[in-house]
């Protein structure tokens, strides 16, 4: 029988089991290790809240000296992007001249990542790339290149592995897709 979870008024069915998520993260980390080896102390910048689980899993596979830090950017409520993006908070004075890897849970329309990149560029980093666990290519409307994407998914609403439905479901080890 299909594995399901119910959060408030919605039911979700298993879409991406943990083993598959883990494999995709290990492969992504291998690419990042290859590209950043020898560069001066890159800084991984996790975007809270959604990236916490991906960040933890990714960082365990990173093999070069690096720093990490977290920022927060809230743009979402319920199951549809509001299109409104609020302020970037928590950015410290350690961005100028650094190689930055922004760590996101998911890139959907791209509103959030676009806003965050604009704020970051103003702080004059040496380079900025995006690493996201999930990417919805069919929903993406921006031009920011998404260099490191672990898993591309269709345009469905999902929860688990850090992603929420009204703040619920972030703790789920697997990723679940909404049932219509
Ligand atoms: P964007 O600005 O449209 O790219 O949306 C980015 C943010 O919306 C993500 O960081 C998530 O917090 C949230 N989001 C987008 N799609 C989903 C989803 O399928 N499930 C849960 N949250 C999502
Ligand atoms: Mg997010």
Short mmCIF file of N, CA and C and ligand atoms in Angstrom, two decimals:
data_model
loop_
_atom_site.label_atom_id
_atom_site.label_comp_id
_atom_site.label_asym_id
_atom_site.label_seq_id
_atom_site.Cartn_x
_atom_site.Cartn_y
_atom_site.Cartn_z
N UNK A 1 0.84 -1.21 0.00
CA UNK A 1 0.00 0.00 0.00
C UNK A 1 0.87 1.25 0.00
N UNK A 2 0.43 2.27 -0.71
CA UNK A 2 1.21 3.51 -0.84
C UNK A 2 1.36 4.19 0.52
N UNK A 3 2.57 4.70 0.75
CA UNK A 3 2.85 5.42 2.00
C UNK A 3 2.28 6.84 1.88
N UNK A 4 1.45 7.25 2.83
CA UNK A 4 0.81 8.57 2.79
C UNK A 4 1.00 9.29 4.12
N UNK A 5 0.92 10.63 4.06
CA UNK A 5 0.85 11.42 5.30
C UNK A 5 -0.25 12.47 5.13
N UNK A 6 -0.92 12.79 6.25
CA UNK A 6 -1.92 13.85 6.22
C UNK A 6 -1.44 14.99 7.10
N UNK A 7 -1.43 16.21 6.52
CA UNK A 7 -1.05 17.41 7.26
C UNK A 7 -2.22 18.37 7.14
N UNK A 8 -2.81 18.71 8.28
CA UNK A 8 -4.03 19.53 8.28
C UNK A 8 -5.07 18.92 7.35
N UNK A 9 -5.49 19.69 6.31
CA UNK A 9 -6.57 19.26 5.42
C UNK A 9 -6.08 18.53 4.16
N UNK A 10 -4.76 18.27 4.05
CA UNK A 10 -4.25 17.70 2.80
C UNK A 10 -3.55 16.37 3.02
N UNK A 11 -3.67 15.50 1.99
CA UNK A 11 -2.99 14.22 2.05
C UNK A 11 -1.90 14.19 0.97
N UNK A 12 -0.78 13.61 1.35
CA UNK A 12 0.39 13.56 0.48
C UNK A 12 0.84 12.11 0.33
N UNK A 13 1.26 11.75 -0.89
CA UNK A 13 1.75 10.38 -1.14
C UNK A 13 3.26 10.40 -1.37
N UNK A 14 3.91 9.31 -0.99
CA UNK A 14 5.37 9.21 -1.14
C UNK A 14 5.80 9.47 -2.59
N UNK A 15 6.76 10.38 -2.77
CA UNK A 15 7.22 10.72 -4.13
C UNK A 15 8.70 10.41 -4.31
N UNK A 16 9.54 10.80 -3.35
CA UNK A 16 10.99 10.57 -3.46
C UNK A 16 11.48 9.98 -2.13
N UNK A 17 11.81 8.70 -2.13
CA UNK A 17 12.28 8.08 -0.88
C UNK A 17 13.66 8.59 -0.49
N UNK A 18 13.95 8.52 0.80
CA UNK A 18 15.21 9.05 1.34
C UNK A 18 16.45 8.54 0.60
N UNK A 19 16.47 7.25 0.27
CA UNK A 19 17.65 6.69 -0.40
C UNK A 19 17.97 7.44 -1.69
N UNK A 20 16.94 7.79 -2.43
CA UNK A 20 17.09 8.53 -3.70
C UNK A 20 17.57 9.96 -3.43
N UNK A 21 17.03 10.58 -2.40
CA UNK A 21 17.45 11.95 -2.02
C UNK A 21 18.93 11.91 -1.66
N UNK A 22 19.29 10.93 -0.84
CA UNK A 22 20.67 10.81 -0.37
C UNK A 22 21.64 10.63 -1.55
N UNK A 23 21.29 9.74 -2.46
CA UNK A 23 22.15 9.50 -3.63
C UNK A 23 22.34 10.78 -4.44
N UNK A 24 21.26 11.53 -4.64
CA UNK A 24 21.33 12.77 -5.44
C UNK A 24 22.22 13.80 -4.73
N UNK A 25 22.16 13.85 -3.41
CA UNK A 25 22.98 14.81 -2.66
C UNK A 25 24.46 14.43 -2.74
N UNK A 26 24.74 13.14 -2.64
CA UNK A 26 26.14 12.68 -2.74
C UNK A 26 26.71 13.04 -4.11
N UNK A 27 25.92 12.84 -5.16
CA UNK A 27 26.37 13.18 -6.52
C UNK A 27 26.59 14.68 -6.69
N UNK A 28 25.70 15.47 -6.12
CA UNK A 28 25.83 16.93 -6.20
C UNK A 28 27.08 17.40 -5.46
N UNK A 29 27.31 16.83 -4.28
CA UNK A 29 28.48 17.19 -3.47
C UNK A 29 29.77 16.87 -4.22
N UNK A 30 29.77 15.77 -4.97
CA UNK A 30 30.96 15.39 -5.74
C UNK A 30 31.28 16.47 -6.77
N UNK A 31 30.25 17.02 -7.40
CA UNK A 31 30.45 18.10 -8.39
C UNK A 31 31.01 19.34 -7.70
N UNK A 32 30.45 19.67 -6.55
CA UNK A 32 30.90 20.87 -5.82
C UNK A 32 32.34 20.68 -5.35
N UNK A 33 32.66 19.48 -4.84
CA UNK A 33 34.04 19.18 -4.41
C UNK A 33 35.02 19.39 -5.55
N UNK A 34 34.65 18.91 -6.72
CA UNK A 34 35.48 19.02 -7.91
C UNK A 34 35.71 20.49 -8.29
N UNK A 35 34.63 21.28 -8.26
CA UNK A 35 34.68 22.68 -8.72
C UNK A 35 35.36 23.63 -7.74
N UNK A 36 35.29 23.34 -6.45
CA UNK A 36 35.77 24.32 -5.44
C UNK A 36 37.08 23.96 -4.77
N UNK A 37 37.59 22.75 -5.04
CA UNK A 37 38.84 22.35 -4.42
C UNK A 37 39.92 23.37 -4.77
N UNK A 38 40.66 23.84 -3.75
CA UNK A 38 41.74 24.79 -4.00
C UNK A 38 41.31 26.25 -3.93
N UNK A 39 39.99 26.50 -3.89
CA UNK A 39 39.53 27.90 -3.78
C UNK A 39 39.57 28.33 -2.32
N UNK A 40 39.78 29.61 -2.11
CA UNK A 40 39.94 30.16 -0.77
C UNK A 40 38.63 30.10 0.05
N UNK A 41 38.60 29.27 1.05
CA UNK A 41 37.49 29.09 2.01
C UNK A 41 36.12 29.54 1.52
N UNK A 42 35.47 28.74 0.68
CA UNK A 42 34.11 29.08 0.24
C UNK A 42 33.14 29.16 1.43
N UNK A 43 32.08 29.94 1.23
CA UNK A 43 31.06 30.12 2.27
C UNK A 43 29.73 29.56 1.77
N UNK A 44 29.21 28.54 2.46
CA UNK A 44 27.88 28.01 2.14
C UNK A 44 26.86 28.83 2.92
N UNK A 45 25.87 29.35 2.20
CA UNK A 45 24.87 30.23 2.80
C UNK A 45 23.50 29.54 2.69
N UNK A 46 23.06 28.94 3.77
CA UNK A 46 21.78 28.22 3.78
C UNK A 46 20.62 29.19 3.93
N UNK A 47 19.55 28.94 3.17
CA UNK A 47 18.37 29.80 3.26
C UNK A 47 17.33 29.09 4.15
N UNK A 48 17.12 29.68 5.32
CA UNK A 48 16.17 29.10 6.29
C UNK A 48 14.72 29.42 5.90
N UNK A 49 13.72 28.60 6.35
CA UNK A 49 13.91 27.42 7.17
C UNK A 49 14.16 26.16 6.34
N UNK A 50 13.69 26.18 5.10
CA UNK A 50 13.59 24.96 4.32
C UNK A 50 14.88 24.21 4.06
N UNK A 51 16.04 24.91 4.06
CA UNK A 51 17.28 24.25 3.63
C UNK A 51 18.00 23.49 4.74
N UNK A 52 17.48 23.54 5.97
CA UNK A 52 18.28 23.02 7.09
C UNK A 52 18.67 21.55 6.92
N UNK A 53 17.76 20.72 6.41
CA UNK A 53 18.04 19.29 6.32
C UNK A 53 18.98 18.99 5.15
N UNK A 54 18.75 19.64 4.03
CA UNK A 54 19.62 19.52 2.85
C UNK A 54 21.01 20.00 3.20
N UNK A 55 21.11 21.14 3.86
CA UNK A 55 22.40 21.72 4.24
C UNK A 55 23.18 20.72 5.10
N UNK A 56 22.54 20.13 6.09
CA UNK A 56 23.21 19.18 6.99
C UNK A 56 23.73 17.98 6.20
N UNK A 57 22.91 17.48 5.30
CA UNK A 57 23.27 16.28 4.54
C UNK A 57 24.38 16.59 3.51
N UNK A 58 24.26 17.77 2.88
CA UNK A 58 25.26 18.19 1.87
C UNK A 58 26.62 18.42 2.52
N UNK A 59 26.63 19.14 3.65
CA UNK A 59 27.90 19.53 4.26
C UNK A 59 28.73 18.34 4.72
N UNK A 60 28.04 17.23 5.08
CA UNK A 60 28.77 16.03 5.51
C UNK A 60 29.58 15.42 4.36
N UNK A 61 29.23 15.78 3.12
CA UNK A 61 29.92 15.23 1.94
C UNK A 61 30.96 16.19 1.37
N UNK A 62 31.05 17.41 1.93
CA UNK A 62 31.99 18.41 1.40
C UNK A 62 33.39 18.16 1.97
N UNK A 63 34.38 18.13 1.07
CA UNK A 63 35.72 17.68 1.46
C UNK A 63 36.75 18.79 1.52
N UNK A 64 36.34 20.07 1.33
CA UNK A 64 37.32 21.17 1.40
C UNK A 64 36.99 22.06 2.59
N UNK A 65 37.96 22.86 3.03
CA UNK A 65 37.76 23.78 4.16
C UNK A 65 36.74 24.84 3.74
N UNK A 66 35.70 25.02 4.54
CA UNK A 66 34.65 25.96 4.17
C UNK A 66 34.01 26.52 5.44
N UNK A 67 33.23 27.57 5.24
CA UNK A 67 32.45 28.12 6.36
C UNK A 67 30.98 27.98 6.00
N UNK A 68 30.11 28.06 7.00
CA UNK A 68 28.69 28.11 6.68
C UNK A 68 27.96 29.08 7.57
N UNK A 69 26.87 29.58 6.99
CA UNK A 69 26.10 30.61 7.64
C UNK A 69 24.66 30.49 7.11
N UNK A 70 23.71 31.12 7.79
CA UNK A 70 22.32 31.03 7.35
C UNK A 70 21.68 32.40 7.21
N UNK A 71 20.80 32.53 6.23
CA UNK A 71 19.99 33.74 6.07
C UNK A 71 18.53 33.32 6.01
N UNK A 72 17.63 34.29 6.07
CA UNK A 72 16.21 33.97 6.01
C UNK A 72 15.52 34.92 5.04
N UNK A 73 14.60 34.37 4.29
CA UNK A 73 13.87 35.10 3.27
C UNK A 73 12.50 34.42 3.18
N UNK A 74 11.45 35.12 3.52
CA UNK A 74 10.13 34.45 3.55
C UNK A 74 9.26 34.97 2.41
N UNK A 75 8.75 34.05 1.57
CA UNK A 75 7.98 34.47 0.40
C UNK A 75 6.77 33.60 0.14
N UNK A 76 6.46 32.69 1.04
CA UNK A 76 5.51 31.64 0.71
C UNK A 76 4.47 31.46 1.80
N UNK A 77 3.20 31.27 1.44
CA UNK A 77 2.22 30.85 2.44
C UNK A 77 1.23 29.92 1.77
N UNK A 78 0.88 28.84 2.43
CA UNK A 78 -0.02 27.84 1.86
C UNK A 78 0.66 27.10 0.73
N UNK A 79 -0.08 26.78 -0.32
CA UNK A 79 0.47 25.93 -1.39
C UNK A 79 0.81 26.70 -2.66
N UNK A 80 0.62 28.03 -2.67
CA UNK A 80 0.97 28.80 -3.87
C UNK A 80 1.92 29.93 -3.53
N UNK A 81 2.88 30.19 -4.40
CA UNK A 81 3.80 31.29 -4.17
C UNK A 81 2.99 32.58 -4.19
N UNK A 82 3.24 33.45 -3.21
CA UNK A 82 2.48 34.69 -3.13
C UNK A 82 3.00 35.71 -4.13
N UNK A 83 4.21 35.45 -4.65
CA UNK A 83 4.81 36.40 -5.58
C UNK A 83 5.42 37.58 -4.85
N UNK A 84 5.11 37.72 -3.57
CA UNK A 84 5.70 38.81 -2.78
C UNK A 84 6.90 38.26 -2.04
N UNK A 85 7.99 38.98 -2.11
CA UNK A 85 9.19 38.51 -1.42
C UNK A 85 9.58 39.53 -0.36
N UNK A 86 9.76 39.08 0.85
CA UNK A 86 10.15 40.01 1.91
C UNK A 86 11.66 40.09 2.01
N UNK A 87 12.09 40.79 3.01
CA UNK A 87 13.51 41.14 3.16
C UNK A 87 14.44 39.96 3.47
N UNK A 88 15.68 40.13 3.08
CA UNK A 88 16.73 39.16 3.41
C UNK A 88 17.29 39.53 4.77
N UNK A 89 17.22 38.60 5.71
CA UNK A 89 17.76 38.90 7.05
C UNK A 89 18.86 37.92 7.44
N UNK A 90 19.76 38.40 8.28
CA UNK A 90 20.80 37.54 8.83
C UNK A 90 22.11 37.54 8.07
N UNK A 91 22.19 38.34 6.99
CA UNK A 91 23.42 38.37 6.20
C UNK A 91 24.50 39.11 6.99
N UNK A 92 25.66 38.44 7.16
CA UNK A 92 26.73 39.06 7.95
C UNK A 92 27.76 39.68 7.05
N UNK A 93 28.74 40.28 7.67
CA UNK A 93 29.76 41.04 6.96
C UNK A 93 30.83 40.18 6.31
N UNK A 94 30.52 38.90 6.07
CA UNK A 94 31.57 37.99 5.62
C UNK A 94 31.42 37.58 4.16
N UNK A 95 30.76 38.40 3.36
CA UNK A 95 30.45 38.03 1.98
C UNK A 95 31.45 38.62 0.97
N UNK A 96 31.91 39.85 1.22
CA UNK A 96 32.79 40.54 0.26
C UNK A 96 34.03 39.72 -0.06
N UNK A 97 34.28 39.53 -1.35
CA UNK A 97 35.48 38.83 -1.81
C UNK A 97 35.44 37.31 -1.64
N UNK A 98 34.30 36.78 -1.16
CA UNK A 98 34.22 35.33 -0.89
C UNK A 98 33.53 34.58 -2.02
N UNK A 99 33.83 33.29 -2.13
CA UNK A 99 33.10 32.39 -3.02
C UNK A 99 31.88 31.88 -2.25
N UNK A 100 30.70 32.28 -2.71
CA UNK A 100 29.46 31.95 -2.00
C UNK A 100 28.69 30.85 -2.73
N UNK A 101 28.21 29.87 -1.98
CA UNK A 101 27.31 28.86 -2.52
C UNK A 101 26.01 28.97 -1.73
N UNK A 102 24.96 29.47 -2.39
CA UNK A 102 23.65 29.62 -1.73
C UNK A 102 22.98 28.25 -1.72
N UNK A 103 22.52 27.83 -0.54
CA UNK A 103 21.91 26.50 -0.41
C UNK A 103 20.41 26.65 -0.17
N UNK A 104 19.62 26.19 -1.15
CA UNK A 104 18.16 26.32 -1.11
C UNK A 104 17.50 24.95 -1.03
N UNK A 105 16.31 24.91 -0.45
CA UNK A 105 15.53 23.66 -0.46
C UNK A 105 14.94 23.42 -1.84
N UNK A 106 14.34 24.48 -2.42
CA UNK A 106 13.66 24.32 -3.70
C UNK A 106 13.66 25.64 -4.45
N UNK A 107 13.82 25.57 -5.76
CA UNK A 107 13.63 26.74 -6.62
C UNK A 107 12.39 26.46 -7.45
N UNK A 108 11.37 27.30 -7.25
CA UNK A 108 10.07 27.14 -7.90
C UNK A 108 9.96 28.22 -8.98
N UNK A 109 9.29 29.35 -8.73
CA UNK A 109 9.21 30.43 -9.73
C UNK A 109 10.55 31.15 -9.87
N UNK A 110 11.37 31.09 -8.81
CA UNK A 110 12.66 31.76 -8.83
C UNK A 110 12.64 33.15 -8.19
N UNK A 111 11.44 33.60 -7.77
CA UNK A 111 11.31 34.92 -7.13
C UNK A 111 12.30 35.06 -5.97
N UNK A 112 12.31 34.07 -5.10
CA UNK A 112 13.15 34.15 -3.90
C UNK A 112 14.64 34.20 -4.25
N UNK A 113 15.06 33.30 -5.12
CA UNK A 113 16.49 33.23 -5.43
C UNK A 113 16.93 34.49 -6.19
N UNK A 114 16.05 35.01 -7.03
CA UNK A 114 16.35 36.22 -7.78
C UNK A 114 16.58 37.40 -6.82
N UNK A 115 15.66 37.52 -5.84
CA UNK A 115 15.76 38.59 -4.85
C UNK A 115 17.04 38.44 -4.02
N UNK A 116 17.28 37.22 -3.58
CA UNK A 116 18.46 36.96 -2.76
C UNK A 116 19.76 37.25 -3.51
N UNK A 117 19.82 36.87 -4.78
CA UNK A 117 21.02 37.11 -5.59
C UNK A 117 21.27 38.60 -5.77
N UNK A 118 20.18 39.36 -5.99
CA UNK A 118 20.34 40.81 -6.11
C UNK A 118 20.93 41.42 -4.84
N UNK A 119 20.44 40.98 -3.68
CA UNK A 119 20.96 41.48 -2.40
C UNK A 119 22.41 41.09 -2.22
N UNK A 120 22.73 39.86 -2.58
CA UNK A 120 24.09 39.35 -2.37
C UNK A 120 25.12 40.07 -3.24
N UNK A 121 24.77 40.28 -4.51
CA UNK A 121 25.70 40.88 -5.45
C UNK A 121 26.14 42.27 -4.97
N UNK A 122 25.24 42.98 -4.29
CA UNK A 122 25.56 44.28 -3.70
C UNK A 122 26.68 44.21 -2.67
N UNK A 123 26.90 43.01 -2.11
CA UNK A 123 27.96 42.84 -1.11
C UNK A 123 29.28 42.40 -1.72
N UNK A 124 29.35 42.40 -3.05
CA UNK A 124 30.57 42.13 -3.80
C UNK A 124 31.31 40.84 -3.46
N UNK A 125 30.63 39.70 -3.58
CA UNK A 125 31.33 38.42 -3.40
C UNK A 125 32.26 38.15 -4.59
N UNK A 126 33.23 37.25 -4.43
CA UNK A 126 34.11 36.87 -5.55
C UNK A 126 33.31 36.08 -6.58
N UNK A 127 32.38 35.23 -6.10
CA UNK A 127 31.50 34.48 -7.00
C UNK A 127 30.28 34.02 -6.21
N UNK A 128 29.17 33.78 -6.90
CA UNK A 128 27.97 33.22 -6.25
C UNK A 128 27.37 32.16 -7.15
N UNK A 129 27.10 30.98 -6.60
CA UNK A 129 26.36 29.94 -7.32
C UNK A 129 25.23 29.46 -6.42
N UNK A 130 24.26 28.79 -7.05
CA UNK A 130 23.11 28.28 -6.30
C UNK A 130 23.17 26.76 -6.26
N UNK A 131 22.98 26.18 -5.07
CA UNK A 131 22.82 24.73 -4.92
C UNK A 131 21.44 24.49 -4.34
N UNK A 132 20.59 23.78 -5.08
CA UNK A 132 19.24 23.52 -4.58
C UNK A 132 18.97 22.02 -4.58
N UNK A 133 18.24 21.58 -3.56
CA UNK A 133 17.87 20.16 -3.50
C UNK A 133 16.89 19.86 -4.63
N UNK A 134 15.89 20.73 -4.79
CA UNK A 134 14.82 20.49 -5.77
C UNK A 134 14.66 21.68 -6.70
N UNK A 135 14.32 21.39 -7.94
CA UNK A 135 14.14 22.44 -8.94
C UNK A 135 12.90 22.08 -9.77
N UNK A 136 12.01 23.08 -9.95
CA UNK A 136 10.82 22.88 -10.79
C UNK A 136 11.03 23.67 -12.09
N UNK A 137 11.67 23.07 -13.10
CA UNK A 137 12.00 23.81 -14.34
C UNK A 137 10.77 24.42 -15.00
N UNK A 138 9.62 23.75 -14.94
CA UNK A 138 8.42 24.24 -15.62
C UNK A 138 7.84 25.49 -14.95
N UNK A 139 8.19 25.74 -13.69
CA UNK A 139 7.66 26.89 -12.96
C UNK A 139 8.64 28.07 -12.98
N UNK A 140 9.91 27.79 -13.33
CA UNK A 140 10.98 28.80 -13.21
C UNK A 140 10.82 29.92 -14.23
N UNK A 141 10.85 31.18 -13.73
CA UNK A 141 10.63 32.33 -14.61
C UNK A 141 11.79 33.31 -14.64
N UNK A 142 12.88 32.99 -13.96
CA UNK A 142 13.99 33.95 -13.85
C UNK A 142 15.20 33.51 -14.66
N UNK A 143 16.24 34.36 -14.66
CA UNK A 143 17.43 34.05 -15.46
C UNK A 143 18.63 33.60 -14.64
N UNK A 144 18.52 33.72 -13.32
CA UNK A 144 19.64 33.30 -12.47
C UNK A 144 19.98 31.84 -12.80
N UNK A 145 21.23 31.55 -13.17
CA UNK A 145 21.55 30.15 -13.48
C UNK A 145 21.55 29.29 -12.21
N UNK A 146 20.87 28.15 -12.29
CA UNK A 146 20.82 27.23 -11.15
C UNK A 146 21.85 26.14 -11.44
N UNK A 147 23.10 26.41 -11.02
CA UNK A 147 24.20 25.54 -11.42
C UNK A 147 24.12 24.14 -10.79
N UNK A 148 23.79 24.10 -9.50
CA UNK A 148 23.77 22.82 -8.79
C UNK A 148 22.36 22.47 -8.34
N UNK A 149 21.71 21.57 -9.06
CA UNK A 149 20.38 21.13 -8.69
C UNK A 149 20.41 19.61 -8.51
N UNK A 150 20.00 19.14 -7.34
CA UNK A 150 20.11 17.69 -7.06
C UNK A 150 19.02 16.91 -7.79
N UNK A 151 17.76 17.40 -7.70
CA UNK A 151 16.63 16.67 -8.28
C UNK A 151 15.67 17.65 -8.96
N UNK A 152 15.36 17.42 -10.24
CA UNK A 152 14.34 18.21 -10.94
C UNK A 152 13.00 17.50 -10.79
N UNK A 153 11.95 18.27 -10.51
CA UNK A 153 10.63 17.66 -10.29
C UNK A 153 9.56 18.39 -11.12
N UNK A 154 8.43 17.73 -11.37
CA UNK A 154 7.32 18.40 -12.05
C UNK A 154 6.72 19.47 -11.13
N UNK A 155 5.76 20.21 -11.69
CA UNK A 155 5.18 21.34 -10.99
C UNK A 155 4.12 20.93 -9.96
N UNK A 156 4.48 20.06 -9.01
CA UNK A 156 3.54 19.61 -7.97
C UNK A 156 3.99 20.16 -6.63
N UNK A 157 3.04 20.32 -5.72
CA UNK A 157 3.39 20.78 -4.38
C UNK A 157 3.87 19.58 -3.55
N UNK A 158 5.03 19.74 -2.93
CA UNK A 158 5.62 18.64 -2.16
C UNK A 158 5.98 19.09 -0.74
N UNK A 159 6.15 18.11 0.13
CA UNK A 159 6.59 18.38 1.51
C UNK A 159 7.62 17.33 1.93
N UNK A 160 8.33 17.65 2.99
CA UNK A 160 9.28 16.71 3.57
C UNK A 160 10.72 17.13 3.32
N UNK A 161 11.65 16.56 4.06
CA UNK A 161 13.08 16.84 3.96
C UNK A 161 13.33 18.36 4.02
N UNK A 162 12.65 19.02 4.94
CA UNK A 162 12.84 20.46 5.14
C UNK A 162 11.70 21.30 4.59
N UNK A 163 10.98 20.77 3.58
CA UNK A 163 9.90 21.55 2.97
C UNK A 163 8.59 21.37 3.74
N UNK A 164 7.81 22.44 3.79
CA UNK A 164 6.62 22.44 4.64
C UNK A 164 5.32 22.70 3.89
N UNK A 165 4.24 22.34 4.53
CA UNK A 165 2.90 22.83 4.18
C UNK A 165 2.40 23.53 5.43
N UNK A 166 2.26 24.85 5.37
CA UNK A 166 1.91 25.65 6.55
C UNK A 166 2.74 25.25 7.78
N UNK A 167 4.03 25.19 7.58
CA UNK A 167 5.03 24.89 8.62
C UNK A 167 5.05 23.43 9.07
N UNK A 168 4.19 22.59 8.52
CA UNK A 168 4.18 21.17 8.91
C UNK A 168 4.89 20.33 7.86
N UNK A 169 5.48 19.23 8.30
CA UNK A 169 6.06 18.25 7.40
C UNK A 169 7.55 18.41 7.16
N UNK A 170 8.17 19.43 7.75
CA UNK A 170 9.61 19.65 7.50
C UNK A 170 10.46 18.49 8.00
N UNK A 171 9.97 17.81 9.03
CA UNK A 171 10.72 16.73 9.66
C UNK A 171 10.68 15.41 8.90
N UNK A 172 9.82 15.29 7.89
CA UNK A 172 9.69 14.01 7.18
C UNK A 172 10.98 13.66 6.45
N UNK A 173 11.38 12.40 6.57
CA UNK A 173 12.65 11.95 5.99
C UNK A 173 12.57 11.77 4.48
N UNK A 174 11.39 11.41 3.97
CA UNK A 174 11.16 11.24 2.54
C UNK A 174 10.40 12.47 2.02
N UNK A 175 10.29 12.60 0.69
CA UNK A 175 9.53 13.69 0.10
C UNK A 175 8.19 13.16 -0.41
N UNK A 176 7.12 13.89 -0.11
CA UNK A 176 5.75 13.49 -0.45
C UNK A 176 5.12 14.53 -1.37
N UNK A 177 4.26 14.04 -2.26
CA UNK A 177 3.57 14.89 -3.23
C UNK A 177 2.10 15.00 -2.89
N UNK A 178 1.54 16.21 -3.05
CA UNK A 178 0.14 16.43 -2.70
C UNK A 178 -0.77 15.57 -3.58
N UNK A 179 -1.85 15.06 -2.97
CA UNK A 179 -2.86 14.30 -3.72
C UNK A 179 -3.98 15.25 -4.05
N UNK A 180 -4.40 15.28 -5.32
CA UNK A 180 -5.45 16.24 -5.73
C UNK A 180 -6.83 15.81 -5.25
P1 LIG B 1 10.00 30.65 -5.46
O1 LIG B 1 10.32 32.01 -4.93
O2 LIG B 1 8.69 30.60 -6.20
O3 LIG B 1 11.12 30.01 -6.25
O4 LIG B 1 9.71 29.72 -4.23
C1 LIG B 1 10.69 29.41 -3.39
C2 LIG B 1 10.17 29.05 -2.02
O5 LIG B 1 8.80 28.63 -2.02
C3 LIG B 1 10.95 27.87 -1.51
O6 LIG B 1 12.12 28.26 -0.86
C4 LIG B 1 9.95 27.18 -0.61
O7 LIG B 1 10.01 27.74 0.68
C5 LIG B 1 8.61 27.48 -1.23
N1 LIG B 1 8.12 26.38 -2.11
C6 LIG B 1 8.10 26.35 -3.46
N2 LIG B 1 7.58 25.20 -3.92
C7 LIG B 1 7.27 24.47 -2.81
C8 LIG B 1 6.70 23.15 -2.63
O8 LIG B 1 6.38 22.40 -3.56
N3 LIG B 1 6.54 22.76 -1.33
C9 LIG B 1 6.89 23.53 -0.27
N4 LIG B 1 7.42 24.75 -0.40
C10 LIG B 1 7.60 25.22 -1.66
MG1 LIG B 2 12.83 28.36 1.01
#
